[in-house]
XYZ file of C-alpha atoms in Angstrom:
233
model
C 101.824 117.168 103.032
C 100.062 115.712 106.072
C 99.392 119.203 107.493
C 97.972 120.373 104.167
C 95.583 117.406 103.938
C 94.334 117.913 107.494
C 93.849 121.671 107.060
C 91.941 121.238 103.772
C 90.003 118.096 104.686
C 86.653 119.880 104.468
C 87.355 120.791 100.845
C 87.294 117.148 99.753
C 83.938 116.073 101.201
C 83.176 112.392 100.672
C 86.474 111.722 98.834
C 88.274 110.817 102.086
C 86.692 107.374 102.597
C 86.701 106.655 98.856
C 90.483 107.200 98.640
C 91.103 104.557 101.296
C 88.706 102.056 99.744
C 90.174 102.613 96.268
C 93.731 102.071 97.540
C 92.792 98.783 99.197
C 90.903 97.698 96.091
C 93.801 98.410 93.721
C 96.304 96.677 95.973
C 94.058 93.631 96.364
C 93.413 93.375 92.626
C 97.144 93.506 91.880
C 97.884 90.720 94.378
C 95.035 88.537 93.071
C 96.030 89.013 89.437
C 99.584 87.949 90.262
C 98.824 84.853 92.312
C 95.525 83.517 90.968
C 95.352 84.403 87.286
C 97.554 84.172 84.214
C 97.427 87.920 83.604
C 101.047 88.479 84.686
C 102.529 85.271 83.256
C 104.683 87.276 80.845
C 106.152 89.133 83.824
C 106.716 86.101 86.075
C 109.621 83.667 85.873
C 108.856 80.236 84.351
C 106.853 77.727 86.470
C 110.006 75.748 87.271
C 111.314 78.848 89.079
C 108.129 80.265 90.613
C 105.270 77.770 90.582
C 101.617 78.520 91.340
C 101.936 77.659 95.023
C 104.741 80.177 95.560
C 102.865 82.844 93.585
C 99.857 82.345 95.857
C 102.050 82.671 98.933
C 103.090 86.071 97.579
C 99.396 86.975 97.294
C 98.793 85.825 100.886
C 101.625 87.976 102.234
C 100.299 90.948 100.229
C 96.850 90.423 101.756
C 98.329 90.434 105.272
C 100.198 93.662 104.520
C 97.077 95.309 103.079
C 94.980 94.380 106.103
C 97.627 95.563 108.564
C 98.037 98.888 106.742
C 94.284 99.486 106.794
C 93.648 98.298 110.361
C 96.464 100.240 112.041
C 95.912 103.594 110.287
C 94.849 106.235 112.840
C 95.066 110.043 113.074
C 97.899 109.732 115.616
C 100.209 107.911 113.181
C 99.063 109.415 109.877
C 102.238 111.432 109.322
C 104.348 108.321 109.980
C 102.173 106.386 107.547
C 102.964 108.809 104.746
C 106.703 108.431 105.350
C 106.342 104.645 105.450
C 104.450 104.782 102.145
C 107.298 106.776 100.557
C 109.933 104.315 101.781
C 107.855 101.357 100.624
C 107.487 102.967 97.209
C 111.270 103.433 97.034
C 111.775 99.785 98.036
C 109.297 98.749 95.328
C 111.254 100.677 92.682
C 114.538 99.115 93.819
C 113.007 95.618 93.773
C 111.612 96.251 90.292
C 115.030 97.290 88.992
C 116.590 94.229 90.647
C 114.030 91.947 89.022
C 114.590 93.535 85.606
C 118.321 92.877 86.040
C 117.654 89.272 87.071
C 115.322 88.731 84.145
C 117.865 90.217 81.746
C 120.683 88.023 83.048
C 119.006 84.742 84.084
C 115.901 84.861 81.903
C 117.449 85.841 78.595
C 117.463 82.322 77.168
C 114.717 81.234 74.759
C 113.609 77.894 73.395
C 111.709 77.916 70.100
C 108.414 76.041 70.266
C 106.906 74.264 67.252
C 103.651 72.408 66.623
C 103.124 68.929 65.151
C 103.724 70.330 61.646
C 107.037 71.888 62.712
C 105.601 75.405 62.502
C 106.831 77.963 65.071
C 104.247 78.692 67.782
C 106.212 80.899 70.128
C 109.019 80.810 72.639
C 109.608 79.374 76.095
C 111.750 81.181 78.642
C 114.635 79.158 80.057
C 115.689 80.580 83.432
C 119.384 80.057 83.996
C 121.746 80.358 86.943
C 124.608 82.615 87.985
C 127.534 80.340 87.111
C 127.907 77.482 84.643
C 129.179 73.911 84.873
C 132.779 73.004 84.091
C 131.803 71.626 80.677
C 129.916 74.786 79.816
C 132.788 76.974 81.034
C 135.269 75.134 78.812
C 132.928 75.578 75.865
C 132.472 79.289 76.594
C 136.249 79.743 76.968
C 136.611 78.213 73.503
C 134.347 80.866 72.004
C 130.885 79.230 72.175
C 128.052 81.204 73.733
C 126.004 79.941 76.662
C 122.917 80.075 74.449
C 124.559 77.825 71.835
C 125.766 75.375 74.498
C 122.264 75.220 75.982
C 120.736 74.531 72.571
C 123.362 71.894 71.833
C 122.390 70.078 75.025
C 118.687 69.945 74.127
C 117.905 72.815 76.520
C 118.785 70.661 79.527
C 119.454 73.254 82.193
C 121.424 70.891 84.440
C 124.028 70.479 81.682
C 124.662 74.217 81.649
C 124.219 75.327 85.275
C 124.936 73.294 88.436
C 122.059 72.745 90.934
C 123.400 75.332 93.383
C 123.480 77.994 90.693
C 119.890 77.276 89.611
C 118.640 77.113 93.209
C 120.227 80.432 94.122
C 118.823 82.207 91.069
C 115.339 80.817 91.769
C 115.534 81.846 95.437
C 116.668 85.386 94.638
C 114.008 85.746 91.921
C 111.261 84.640 94.333
C 112.572 86.941 97.091
C 112.817 89.960 94.780
C 109.305 89.345 93.425
C 107.957 88.975 96.960
C 109.605 92.264 97.935
C 108.330 93.955 94.777
C 104.693 92.887 95.165
C 104.432 93.292 98.933
C 106.155 96.679 99.068
C 104.170 97.943 96.068
C 100.745 96.928 97.350
C 101.620 97.986 100.905
C 102.841 101.396 99.699
C 99.603 101.925 97.800
C 97.355 100.876 100.685
C 99.417 102.753 103.286
C 99.317 105.996 101.322
C 95.581 105.565 100.691
C 94.860 104.796 104.346
C 96.917 107.789 105.506
C 95.067 110.093 103.099
C 91.728 108.689 104.250
C 92.644 109.275 107.903
C 93.792 112.834 107.171
C 90.582 113.722 105.313
C 88.183 112.080 107.778
C 90.107 112.471 111.056
C 89.044 108.925 111.939
C 90.821 105.586 112.071
C 90.642 103.848 108.693
C 88.861 100.825 110.180
C 85.987 103.012 111.444
C 85.198 104.355 107.951
C 83.543 101.252 106.622
C 79.758 101.501 106.393
C 77.817 103.815 104.097
C 76.591 105.745 107.122
C 80.173 106.897 107.752
C 80.650 108.364 104.275
C 79.883 112.099 104.241
C 77.463 113.129 101.555
C 75.782 109.709 101.222
C 72.544 108.977 103.095
C 72.449 106.015 105.438
C 70.041 103.191 104.735
C 67.729 104.358 107.508
C 67.653 107.946 106.223
C 64.695 109.021 104.060
C 65.477 109.730 100.409
C 66.076 113.413 99.620
C 62.965 115.208 98.576
C 60.599 112.456 99.740
C 58.115 113.384 102.444
C 58.245 111.336 105.641
C 55.112 109.385 106.512
C 53.092 110.884 109.345
C 53.804 109.446 112.740
C 50.984 107.813 114.703
C 50.537 108.297 118.409
């Protein structure tokens, strides 16, 4: 793939720099949406598992990965970059599957929400742990579900799962999400930077100003079709 891109670089014209810029932009937008907006709230664990501060740390780590991928991309390591992008993409898929499994197991509990008039207004996710307390285990052994035991204890998580169980599930959820977001954004930016390097034969960090983009006039260049003013001695 790398050889093909290099051999056909001239066929893509100004697309080389744009690919790199677009990859960085998409990766940055994804990280910002996760850590600084409520766009992905339905995808995140509840705030008592991953609060805003931790979500913003994930964004910070993503930003570091994006910058490193862009700054270090050079023609000499372009082929390696493509392989790294493939492995990062595979890691992202594995982390996504792990998070789906975690969400299915630990985040399957729901608490019905009602307004002042006792009308239903939605649901709240209750994030559980990996093992239950002794009281909950006895109840489950007697045929009661974990969901029913949780509801019977006014949705008090500590009555159903011990602190160690809740802490471990929160830690693993945060780690898997960190791996998912960082590997995903890094894979996108790494692949984009490698493609940009292959099509421009320049380090990614050198393709930055408009004067470096083939096909676009620099600011100092006269507009096409406009006569230059006569020079004076």
